[in-house]
Tab-separated table of C-alpha atoms and ligand atoms in Angstrom:
chain	number	residue	atom	x	y	z
K	1	MET	CA	112.117	99.910	94.455
K	2	GLU	CA	115.648	99.016	94.564
K	3	LEU	CA	116.410	97.958	98.148
K	4	THR	CA	117.832	94.527	97.883
K	5	GLU	CA	115.130	91.769	98.961
K	6	ILE	CA	116.358	89.663	102.151
K	7	LEU	CA	113.256	87.639	102.036
K	8	ASP	CA	111.453	86.306	104.910
K	9	ARG	CA	114.172	87.565	107.492
K	10	GLY	CA	112.570	86.193	110.533
K	11	SER	CA	111.637	87.039	114.057
K	12	ALA	CA	112.134	89.214	116.986
K	13	GLU	CA	113.954	92.250	115.698
K	14	ALA	CA	114.814	94.344	118.532
K	15	ALA	CA	111.982	95.645	120.624
K	16	GLY	CA	114.287	97.069	123.355
K	17	ALA	CA	116.131	93.748	123.672
K	18	ALA	CA	118.321	94.923	126.369
K	19	GLU	CA	115.793	96.982	128.269
K	20	PRO	CA	115.069	95.744	131.569
K	21	ALA	CA	111.961	93.919	131.886
K	22	ARG	CA	109.442	96.098	133.363
K	23	PRO	CA	106.668	94.477	135.840
K	24	THR	CA	103.926	94.884	133.417
K	25	SER	CA	106.155	93.886	130.468
K	26	ARG	CA	104.214	92.121	127.466
K	27	LYS	CA	105.912	90.591	124.629
K	28	VAL	CA	106.320	91.320	120.885
K	29	PHE	CA	107.158	88.947	117.845
K	30	ILE	CA	108.084	90.854	114.845
K	31	LYS	CA	108.456	89.058	111.782
K	32	THR	CA	110.233	90.971	108.540
K	33	TYR	CA	109.466	90.480	104.873
K	34	GLY	CA	111.224	92.207	102.128
K	35	CYS	CA	113.881	94.790	101.862
K	36	GLN	CA	116.644	96.235	104.224
K	37	MET	CA	114.358	99.340	105.073
K	38	ASN	CA	111.917	96.968	106.634
K	39	VAL	CA	114.516	95.437	108.532
K	40	TYR	CA	115.221	99.039	109.936
K	41	ASP	CA	111.579	99.803	110.390
K	42	SER	CA	110.952	96.667	112.331
K	43	GLN	CA	113.729	97.790	114.837
K	44	ARG	CA	112.263	101.364	114.907
K	45	MET	CA	108.725	99.654	115.722
K	46	GLY	CA	110.659	97.713	118.338
K	47	ASP	CA	111.951	100.876	119.930
K	48	ALA	CA	108.597	102.545	119.872
K	49	LEU	CA	106.963	99.350	121.599
K	50	ALA	CA	109.609	99.215	124.129
K	51	VAL	CA	108.604	102.582	125.634
K	52	SER	CA	105.128	100.920	126.206
K	53	GLY	CA	106.833	98.186	128.050
K	54	TYR	CA	106.894	95.483	125.237
K	55	VAL	CA	110.038	93.133	124.991
K	56	ALA	CA	111.151	91.246	122.107
K	57	THR	CA	110.501	87.344	121.945
K	58	ASP	CA	111.735	85.169	119.144
K	59	ALA	CA	108.931	82.584	120.190
K	60	ILE	CA	105.675	83.411	118.579
K	61	GLU	CA	103.614	81.325	121.169
K	62	ASP	CA	104.526	83.337	123.855
K	63	ALA	CA	103.878	86.835	122.005
K	64	ASP	CA	100.991	88.965	123.326
K	65	LEU	CA	101.501	91.030	120.205
K	66	VAL	CA	102.554	89.807	116.734
K	67	LEU	CA	103.513	92.026	113.800
K	68	LEU	CA	104.156	91.224	110.542
K	69	ASN	CA	106.124	93.776	108.573
K	70	THR	CA	105.442	92.985	104.936
K	71	CYS	CA	106.339	93.412	101.654
K	72	HIS	CA	104.183	94.080	98.391
K	73	ILE	CA	106.676	94.332	95.659
K	74	ARG	CA	105.873	91.252	94.035
K	75	GLU	CA	102.669	89.292	94.095
K	76	LYS	CA	104.010	86.303	95.769
K	77	ALA	CA	105.333	88.276	98.769
K	78	ALA	CA	101.938	89.684	99.591
K	79	GLU	CA	100.657	86.261	99.181
K	80	LYS	CA	103.072	84.745	101.926
K	81	VAL	CA	101.409	87.346	104.158
K	82	TYR	CA	97.984	85.649	104.346
K	83	SER	CA	99.314	82.057	104.585
K	84	GLU	CA	101.167	83.306	107.598
K	85	ILE	CA	98.036	85.117	108.937
K	86	GLY	CA	96.379	81.727	108.736
K	87	ARG	CA	99.118	79.920	110.813
K	88	ILE	CA	98.874	82.697	113.332
K	89	ARG	CA	95.221	82.295	113.508
K	90	GLN	CA	95.604	78.814	114.928
K	91	ILE	CA	98.123	80.079	117.856
K	92	LYS	CA	96.060	82.862	118.477
K	93	LYS	CA	92.967	80.437	119.170
K	94	GLU	CA	95.191	78.201	121.360
K	95	ARG	CA	96.511	81.380	123.501
K	96	ALA	CA	92.989	82.382	123.781
K	97	LEU	CA	91.847	78.830	125.187
K	98	ALA	CA	94.691	79.431	127.774
K	99	GLY	CA	93.166	82.786	128.286
K	100	LYS	CA	95.943	84.774	127.071
K	101	GLU	CA	95.816	87.679	124.641
K	102	MET	CA	97.487	87.833	121.098
K	103	MET	CA	97.103	90.849	119.046
K	104	VAL	CA	97.850	90.467	115.422
K	105	GLY	CA	99.331	93.364	113.458
K	106	ILE	CA	100.011	94.086	109.852
K	107	ALA	CA	102.739	96.628	109.195
K	108	GLY	CA	104.640	97.519	106.118
K	109	CYS	CA	103.664	98.065	102.446
K	110	VAL	CA	100.970	95.244	102.271
K	111	ALA	CA	99.023	97.026	105.201
K	112	GLN	CA	99.503	100.401	103.217
K	113	ALA	CA	98.438	98.914	100.047
K	114	GLU	CA	95.197	96.849	101.183
K	115	GLY	CA	94.452	98.800	104.581
K	116	GLN	CA	91.154	97.910	105.636
K	117	GLU	CA	90.675	94.753	103.162
K	118	ILE	CA	93.117	92.718	105.189
K	119	MET	CA	90.687	92.612	108.163
K	120	LEU	CA	87.831	91.723	105.890
K	121	ARG	CA	89.937	88.868	104.443
K	122	ALA	CA	91.684	88.077	107.697
K	123	PRO	CA	89.380	88.664	110.637
K	124	ALA	CA	92.303	87.531	113.011
K	125	VAL	CA	94.077	90.702	112.142
K	126	ASP	CA	93.423	93.300	114.948
K	127	LEU	CA	95.490	96.078	113.486
K	128	VAL	CA	97.046	97.422	110.416
K	129	VAL	CA	99.490	100.225	110.408
K	130	GLY	CA	101.317	101.699	107.445
K	131	PRO	CA	104.883	102.762	107.073
K	132	GLN	CA	104.539	106.325	107.971
K	133	SER	CA	102.684	105.667	111.054
K	134	TYR	CA	104.949	103.668	113.146
K	135	HIS	CA	105.455	106.234	115.893
K	136	ARG	CA	101.615	105.979	116.560
K	137	LEU	CA	102.007	102.242	117.447
K	138	PRO	CA	101.816	102.603	121.399
K	139	ASP	CA	98.500	104.460	120.884
K	140	VAL	CA	97.175	102.005	118.201
K	141	VAL	CA	97.908	99.076	120.408
K	142	ARG	CA	96.347	100.565	123.430
K	143	ARG	CA	93.405	101.204	121.400
K	144	VAL	CA	93.337	97.632	120.316
K	145	ARG	CA	93.687	96.240	123.933
K	146	GLY	CA	90.684	98.682	124.625
K	147	GLY	CA	88.396	96.465	122.063
K	148	GLU	CA	88.859	98.507	119.130
K	149	LYS	CA	90.201	97.416	115.570
K	150	VAL	CA	92.331	99.937	114.041
K	151	VAL	CA	93.588	101.091	110.525
K	152	GLU	CA	96.263	103.490	110.753
K	153	THR	CA	97.377	103.980	106.916
K	154	ASP	CA	96.873	107.874	106.373
K	155	TYR	CA	100.358	109.135	105.970
K	156	ALA	CA	101.132	110.939	109.362
K	157	ILE	CA	101.272	114.927	108.792
K	158	GLU	CA	103.890	114.928	111.700
K	159	ASP	CA	107.277	113.800	110.772
K	160	LYS	CA	107.481	110.080	111.816
K	161	PHE	CA	111.033	110.396	112.592
K	162	GLU	CA	110.544	113.434	114.956
K	163	HIS	CA	108.259	111.154	116.992
K	164	LEU	CA	110.042	107.853	117.260
K	165	PRO	CA	111.800	107.552	120.358
K	166	PRO	CA	115.470	107.631	120.071
K	167	GLN	CA	117.197	104.129	120.242
K	168	ASP	CA	118.472	103.193	123.336
K	169	ARG	CA	122.359	102.607	123.467
K	170	ALA	CA	122.215	98.941	124.966
K	171	THR	CA	119.720	98.120	122.436
K	172	LEU	CA	121.679	99.098	119.543
K	173	ARG	CA	124.861	97.434	120.913
K	174	SER	CA	122.824	94.045	120.985
K	175	ARG	CA	122.029	94.712	117.392
K	176	GLY	CA	125.791	94.173	116.283
K	177	VAL	CA	128.417	96.222	114.574
K	178	THR	CA	126.658	96.832	111.486
K	179	ALA	CA	123.498	98.929	111.122
K	180	PHE	CA	120.959	100.268	108.837
K	181	LEU	CA	120.068	103.978	108.911
K	182	THR	CA	116.966	105.258	106.741
K	183	ILE	CA	117.749	108.751	105.414
K	184	GLN	CA	115.000	108.966	102.671
K	185	GLU	CA	111.718	107.418	101.774
K	186	GLY	CA	109.216	107.026	98.937
K	187	CYS	CA	109.996	107.536	95.160
K	188	ASP	CA	108.851	109.907	92.381
K	189	LYS	CA	110.139	107.769	89.557
K	190	PHE	CA	107.337	105.897	88.723
K	191	CYS	CA	108.994	102.964	87.006
K	192	THR	CA	105.820	101.215	85.443
K	193	PHE	CA	106.211	97.855	87.177
K	194	CYS	CA	106.814	99.166	90.607
K	195	VAL	CA	104.389	99.651	93.461
K	196	VAL	CA	106.665	101.758	95.630
K	197	PRO	CA	105.680	105.147	94.799
K	198	TYR	CA	101.918	103.952	95.624
K	199	THR	CA	102.846	102.406	98.941
K	200	ARG	CA	105.567	104.392	100.369
K	201	GLY	CA	104.414	107.578	98.708
K	202	ALA	CA	106.467	110.778	97.397
K	203	GLU	CA	110.010	111.199	97.939
K	204	VAL	CA	110.832	112.510	101.349
K	205	SER	CA	114.410	113.420	102.693
K	206	ARG	CA	115.312	113.360	106.591
K	207	PRO	CA	117.182	116.472	107.673
K	208	VAL	CA	121.013	116.315	107.615
K	209	SER	CA	120.977	117.141	111.474
K	210	GLN	CA	118.550	114.219	112.340
K	211	ILE	CA	120.851	111.937	110.241
K	212	VAL	CA	124.094	113.062	111.676
K	213	ALA	CA	122.487	112.573	115.162
K	214	GLU	CA	121.399	108.917	114.402
K	215	ALA	CA	124.703	107.965	113.163
K	216	GLU	CA	126.492	109.508	116.120
K	217	ARG	CA	124.481	107.503	118.214
K	218	LEU	CA	124.948	104.289	116.476
K	219	ALA	CA	128.801	105.158	116.393
K	220	VAL	CA	129.043	105.509	120.380
K	221	SER	CA	127.058	102.505	120.703
K	222	GLY	CA	129.866	100.389	118.826
K	223	VAL	CA	128.504	100.353	115.414
K	224	ARG	CA	131.442	100.172	112.605
K	225	GLU	CA	129.564	100.250	109.528
K	226	VAL	CA	126.536	102.251	108.730
K	227	THR	CA	124.633	101.430	105.432
K	228	LEU	CA	122.198	104.478	104.545
K	229	LEU	CA	118.888	103.352	103.137
K	230	GLY	CA	116.271	104.834	100.776
K	231	GLN	CA	114.081	103.690	98.069
K	232	ASN	CA	116.029	106.063	96.052
K	233	VAL	CA	118.886	106.920	98.491
K	234	ASN	CA	120.856	108.935	95.893
K	235	ALA	CA	118.009	111.362	95.455
K	236	TRP	CA	118.541	112.328	99.067
K	237	HIS	CA	119.015	116.158	99.626
K	238	GLY	CA	118.830	118.488	102.526
K	239	ASN	CA	120.275	121.756	103.704
K	240	GLY	CA	123.419	121.590	105.366
K	241	PRO	CA	124.424	123.599	108.578
K	242	ASP	CA	126.191	126.060	106.090
K	243	GLY	CA	122.612	126.901	104.698
K	244	GLY	CA	123.778	125.169	101.400
K	245	ARG	CA	122.013	122.313	99.418
K	246	TRP	CA	123.739	119.040	100.129
K	247	GLY	CA	123.429	116.109	98.033
K	248	LEU	CA	124.360	112.274	99.201
K	249	GLY	CA	128.189	113.068	98.395
K	250	ARG	CA	128.237	116.078	100.759
K	251	LEU	CA	126.322	113.868	103.508
K	252	LEU	CA	128.798	111.122	103.052
K	253	PHE	CA	131.862	113.333	103.699
K	254	ARG	CA	130.013	115.021	106.977
K	255	LEU	CA	129.347	111.230	108.117
K	256	ALA	CA	132.846	110.059	107.506
K	257	GLU	CA	133.911	112.649	110.315
K	258	ILE	CA	132.362	111.062	113.089
K	259	PRO	CA	134.870	109.098	115.236
K	260	GLY	CA	134.273	105.321	115.005
K	261	LEU	CA	132.603	104.923	111.808
K	262	ALA	CA	134.870	103.234	109.610
K	263	ARG	CA	132.341	102.046	106.750
K	264	LEU	CA	129.737	103.627	104.970
K	265	ARG	CA	127.524	102.176	102.157
K	266	TYR	CA	124.318	103.193	100.730
K	267	THR	CA	121.526	101.409	98.932
K	268	THR	CA	119.522	101.603	96.724
K	269	SER	CA	120.482	104.157	93.788
K	270	HIS	CA	118.735	105.237	90.506
K	271	PRO	CA	121.144	105.938	87.511
K	272	ARG	CA	119.682	109.353	86.907
K	273	ASP	CA	120.526	110.496	90.446
K	274	MET	CA	124.100	109.575	90.712
K	275	ASP	CA	125.835	112.864	90.339
K	276	ASP	CA	129.297	114.216	90.260
K	277	ALA	CA	129.655	114.908	94.019
K	278	LEU	CA	128.685	111.294	94.682
K	279	ILE	CA	131.186	109.907	92.171
K	280	ALA	CA	133.877	112.254	93.710
K	281	ALA	CA	132.814	110.712	97.289
K	282	HIS	CA	133.738	106.812	95.785
K	283	ARG	CA	136.917	108.595	94.342
K	284	ASP	CA	137.977	110.370	97.976
K	285	LEU	CA	136.256	108.692	100.810
K	286	ARG	CA	138.383	106.002	102.215
K	287	VAL	CA	135.344	104.956	104.484
K	288	LEU	CA	133.062	104.641	101.432
K	289	MET	CA	133.189	101.086	100.717
K	290	PRO	CA	133.910	100.158	96.671
K	291	TYR	CA	130.631	98.461	96.296
K	292	LEU	CA	127.624	100.213	94.297
K	293	HIS	CA	124.273	98.614	94.118
K	294	LEU	CA	122.852	100.405	90.842
K	295	PRO	CA	119.814	98.537	89.195
K	296	VAL	CA	119.384	98.898	85.508
K	297	GLN	CA	116.328	96.219	85.138
K	298	ALA	CA	116.991	95.745	81.530
K	299	GLY	CA	119.274	96.281	78.871
K	300	SER	CA	116.798	96.999	75.742
K	301	ASP	CA	116.230	100.614	75.271
K	302	ARG	CA	112.755	99.839	74.159
K	303	VAL	CA	111.971	97.961	77.282
K	304	LEU	CA	113.566	100.536	79.534
K	305	LYS	CA	111.422	103.192	77.706
K	306	ALA	CA	108.392	101.097	78.428
K	307	MET	CA	109.524	100.779	82.045
K	308	ASN	CA	109.975	104.649	82.116
K	309	ARG	CA	113.548	104.140	83.475
K	310	ARG	CA	114.386	107.192	81.585
K	311	HIS	CA	117.781	106.143	80.738
K	312	THR	CA	119.111	104.133	78.027
K	313	ALA	CA	121.454	101.194	78.258
K	314	ALA	CA	124.279	103.399	76.791
K	315	ASP	CA	123.729	106.127	79.436
K	316	TYR	CA	124.065	103.413	82.141
K	317	LEU	CA	127.381	101.866	80.817
K	318	LYS	CA	128.612	105.358	80.340
K	319	LEU	CA	127.995	106.231	83.978
K	320	ILE	CA	129.476	102.947	85.189
K	321	GLY	CA	132.628	103.948	83.194
K	322	ARG	CA	132.712	107.343	84.851
K	323	ILE	CA	132.559	105.633	88.319
K	324	ARG	CA	134.921	103.034	87.614
K	325	ALA	CA	137.535	105.927	86.457
K	326	ALA	CA	136.870	107.400	89.914
K	327	GLN	CA	137.274	104.139	91.960
K	328	PRO	CA	138.649	101.185	89.737
K	329	ASP	CA	138.336	98.679	92.808
K	330	ILE	CA	134.401	99.283	92.790
K	331	ALA	CA	132.193	96.169	92.375
K	332	MET	CA	128.892	96.488	90.790
K	333	SER	CA	125.658	95.054	91.958
K	334	GLY	CA	122.305	95.287	90.206
K	335	ASP	CA	118.573	94.277	89.817
K	336	PHE	CA	116.963	92.783	86.824
K	337	ILE	CA	113.379	92.135	85.711
K	338	VAL	CA	112.774	89.423	83.006
K	339	GLY	CA	109.685	89.169	80.972
K	340	PHE	CA	108.656	92.724	81.293
K	341	PRO	CA	105.296	93.098	79.036
K	342	GLY	CA	106.670	93.068	75.359
K	343	GLU	CA	110.067	91.874	76.148
K	344	THR	CA	111.208	89.947	73.045
K	345	GLU	CA	113.774	87.354	72.842
K	346	ALA	CA	115.817	90.055	71.103
K	347	ASP	CA	115.475	92.436	73.849
K	348	PHE	CA	116.154	89.767	76.416
K	349	GLN	CA	119.649	89.341	74.306
K	350	ASP	CA	120.209	92.910	75.209
K	351	THR	CA	120.135	92.294	78.728
K	352	LEU	CA	122.383	89.424	78.603
K	353	ASP	CA	124.849	91.471	76.554
K	354	LEU	CA	124.616	94.457	79.075
K	355	VAL	CA	125.405	91.895	81.963
K	356	LYS	CA	128.542	90.514	79.990
K	357	THR	CA	129.643	94.232	79.383
K	358	VAL	CA	129.285	95.224	83.262
K	359	ARG	CA	130.062	91.592	84.997
K	360	TYR	CA	128.331	92.266	88.012
K	361	ALA	CA	130.116	91.133	91.593
K	362	GLN	CA	126.156	90.443	92.683
K	363	ALA	CA	122.828	90.818	91.180
K	364	PHE	CA	119.460	90.201	91.844
K	365	SER	CA	117.055	88.970	89.282
K	366	PHE	CA	113.031	88.550	88.984
K	367	LYS	CA	110.287	87.492	86.826
K	368	TYR	CA	108.142	90.353	85.871
K	369	SER	CA	105.123	90.273	88.652
K	370	ARG	CA	102.004	92.154	87.509
K	371	ARG	CA	101.088	94.592	90.211
K	372	PRO	CA	97.395	96.005	90.492
K	373	GLY	CA	97.367	99.869	89.969
K	374	THR	CA	100.766	100.198	88.118
K	375	PRO	CA	100.483	100.902	84.273
K	376	GLY	CA	102.722	97.581	83.623
K	377	ALA	CA	99.710	95.628	84.809
K	378	GLU	CA	97.425	97.092	81.846
K	379	MET	CA	99.945	96.540	79.024
K	380	ASP	CA	99.267	94.199	76.305
K	381	ASP	CA	101.754	91.450	75.279
K	382	GLN	CA	102.274	89.944	78.618
K	383	VAL	CA	104.896	87.407	78.529
K	384	PRO	CA	103.945	83.878	78.957
K	385	GLU	CA	105.358	82.291	82.372
K	386	SER	CA	107.222	79.523	80.723
K	387	GLU	CA	109.378	82.046	78.850
K	388	LYS	CA	109.764	84.214	82.027
K	389	ASN	CA	111.302	81.046	83.801
K	390	GLU	CA	113.488	80.064	81.096
K	391	ARG	CA	114.764	83.717	80.700
K	392	LEU	CA	115.088	84.024	84.494
K	393	GLN	CA	117.292	80.754	84.506
K	394	ARG	CA	119.682	81.761	81.569
K	395	LEU	CA	120.224	85.217	83.180
K	396	GLN	CA	120.869	83.903	86.499
K	397	THR	CA	123.420	81.379	85.193
K	398	LEU	CA	125.151	84.192	83.648
K	399	LEU	CA	125.240	86.244	86.751
K	400	ALA	CA	126.279	83.393	88.959
K	401	GLU	CA	129.184	82.767	86.726
K	402	HIS	CA	130.255	86.324	87.022
K	403	GLN	CA	129.720	86.251	90.662
K	404	ARG	CA	131.999	83.053	91.220
K	405	ASP	CA	134.646	84.690	88.802
K	406	PHE	CA	134.773	87.827	90.974
K	407	ALA	CA	135.200	85.846	94.030
K	408	VAL	CA	138.008	83.712	92.835
K	409	SER	CA	139.608	86.683	91.523
K	410	LEU	CA	140.156	87.981	94.844
K	411	VAL	CA	142.073	84.908	96.046
K	412	GLY	CA	145.547	85.615	97.342
K	413	ARG	CA	144.729	89.455	97.820
K	414	LYS	CA	144.986	91.319	101.196
K	415	ILE	CA	141.864	92.917	102.165
K	416	ASP	CA	140.468	94.928	105.357
K	417	LEU	CA	137.834	92.714	107.094
K	418	LEU	CA	135.321	93.846	109.473
K	419	ILE	CA	134.733	91.117	111.973
K	420	GLU	CA	131.137	90.863	112.608
K	421	LYS	CA	129.711	87.699	114.525
K	422	PRO	CA	131.037	84.263	115.568
K	423	GLY	CA	131.020	81.806	112.908
K	424	ARG	CA	128.770	78.642	112.575
K	425	GLU	CA	131.370	76.358	113.361
K	426	THR	CA	133.276	76.482	116.751
K	427	GLY	CA	136.608	78.555	116.435
K	428	GLN	CA	135.672	80.525	113.362
K	429	LYS	CA	134.619	84.438	113.295
K	430	VAL	CA	132.657	85.819	110.158
K	431	GLY	CA	133.533	89.182	108.747
K	432	ARG	CA	132.352	91.224	105.584
K	433	SER	CA	134.595	92.227	102.976
K	434	PRO	CA	134.788	95.772	101.574
K	435	TRP	CA	132.424	94.142	98.679
K	436	LEU	CA	129.824	92.806	101.224
K	437	GLN	CA	130.839	89.026	100.814
K	438	PRO	CA	131.039	86.892	104.190
K	439	VAL	CA	134.578	85.944	104.908
K	440	ILE	CA	135.327	83.243	107.545
K	441	VAL	CA	138.589	83.557	109.749
K	442	ASP	CA	139.845	81.996	112.662
K	443	GLU	CA	138.417	83.261	115.662
K	444	LYS	CA	141.626	84.608	116.760
K	445	ALA	CA	141.912	86.834	113.704
K	446	GLY	CA	140.380	89.639	115.893
K	447	GLY	CA	137.520	90.860	118.110
K	448	ILE	CA	133.984	91.568	116.920
K	449	GLY	CA	133.936	95.166	115.485
K	450	ASP	CA	137.800	95.062	114.841
K	451	ILE	CA	138.948	95.588	111.194
K	452	VAL	CA	141.902	93.400	110.398
K	453	GLN	CA	144.050	92.710	107.496
K	454	VAL	CA	143.570	89.226	105.902
K	455	ARG	CA	144.618	87.368	102.968
K	456	ILE	CA	141.768	85.352	100.812
K	457	THR	CA	142.596	81.751	100.552
K	458	LYS	CA	139.519	80.436	99.123
K	459	ALA	CA	136.343	81.224	97.485
K	460	GLY	CA	133.595	79.006	98.237
K	461	PRO	CA	130.115	79.315	96.709
K	462	HIS	CA	128.544	81.773	99.435
K	463	SER	CA	131.504	82.933	101.462
K	464	LEU	CA	135.248	83.594	101.325
K	465	HIS	CA	138.040	82.222	103.497
K	466	ALA	CA	140.930	84.072	104.874
K	467	VAL	CA	143.820	84.187	107.167
K	468	ALA	CA	145.173	86.821	109.234
K	469	ILE	CA	148.421	88.328	108.314
G	1	5AD	N1	108.027	92.570	89.207
G	1	5AD	C1	109.322	91.798	89.376
G	1	5AD	N2	110.308	92.592	89.896
G	1	5AD	C2	109.951	93.747	90.531
G	1	5AD	N3	110.757	94.600	91.164
G	1	5AD	C3	110.103	95.900	91.398
G	1	5AD	N4	108.728	95.634	91.041
G	1	5AD	C4	108.729	94.380	90.556
G	1	5AD	C5	107.693	93.741	89.736
G	1	5AD	N5	106.522	94.192	89.811
G	1	5AD	C6	112.125	94.232	91.429
G	1	5AD	C7	113.125	95.287	90.855
G	1	5AD	C8	113.710	96.202	92.087
G	1	5AD	C9	113.527	95.130	92.764
G	1	5AD	C10	113.813	95.498	94.582
G	1	5AD	O1	112.285	94.598	92.738
G	1	5AD	O2	114.317	94.868	90.116
G	1	5AD	O3	114.575	96.931	91.701
G	2	SF4	FE1	110.317	101.678	92.142
G	2	SF4	FE2	111.587	102.626	90.083
G	2	SF4	FE3	111.442	103.922	92.246
G	2	SF4	FE4	113.125	102.170	92.079
G	2	SF4	S1	113.120	103.987	91.092
G	2	SF4	S2	111.550	102.527	93.755
G	2	SF4	S3	111.969	100.650	90.854
G	2	SF4	S4	109.601	103.142	91.093
């Protein structure tokens, strides 16, 4: 699983925010845990429920339906869900005393992995719906309102994306000038630490025509930047209108033709699926941002082998060399796991060495978490928690140093900035650099959705500052 985590991104995602309230309208509160794909899924659940008259709310106490879109990647992520259900149970009781309904639903990867178990452990839960069944939500909710408890975790035979309603333009506009678009789900790689192949299932690519139609809809709704999502996004493949087999590189060229779309990104990739056409896209496509999230997980070949990553550290470095030759401006991002079973201090040193060679502009690092059902959980030589903590701290110190160096290296440079939203302080706006950093500018620098030229003046710990030129 290599979608970057955005843990606990909260509350009411979408659900037809801009739809006119219908007379029978009920309210849904959706809380999103985990990665960007869950953010996208929460929006699509909102779209599906809007058809049944549900509007989004940010206030959980007002909700007739609460959905937790959950993450199962590490133990802590799953445990959080149960403590949140405990909190919601109280609110549900209070609403019941006031004669009001509150259905509680669990979606996402915990739903898929635990199914019925969730209701046994947490009776306040009324519905459990896996990631491939979101198009069935209106029906599931109707059954629950009729008194049933519903578990819907069988992978639907019909294509979820075929059955989800198309997004309403006004709703899309209300979500801002950047958007996610899932093009691929599931994974066939079976890294030995990872639950994704079990929770999200086998690799499935959405067809070209569906992706292009969705991207066009986003563009006419005012979206300027689209991030293509997949657990293993660069394994995406499909048949082009010419009948030929397309990979992600070819798809990016097609999406780059859509008027209004000024920036494209994709995440997350596996080193084994980084083909020549995709590298060429980084060389030739101006709208493809010079930023690549390419997790390596570890720097020791012994550990990489035990992780079933199917590449060595040297393969990875060679690949980065080719990508940098094609696009010298590219900023690298990655994921790391410390304390995988059997990892020695010498193995860990290999990870530090690899980090020093690559110099990541951004990175995410985690302590290995033992996931039942994965081969890693059964391995001998589990690393003690104290050692994991110590290694994680050393790695994060090094990664933070490089991230800061990269930000500082941009001071004085002229860049294109996509203005995204008002800043936290009055008189400011916030945009994104090509390398995904938030950049603070004077509000007069441009309107939301504009791409303006600015000069970076300062690098703070979490954002850059710039002036319009
Ligand atoms: N323990 C710790 N980190 C994990 N990841 C995936 N599975 C585990 C696990 N069992 C990390 C990987 C992946 C990122 C999204 O989460 O680094 O790329
Ligand atoms: Fe998980 Fe590995 Fe697949 Fe990424 S490539 S989703 S880490 S199994």
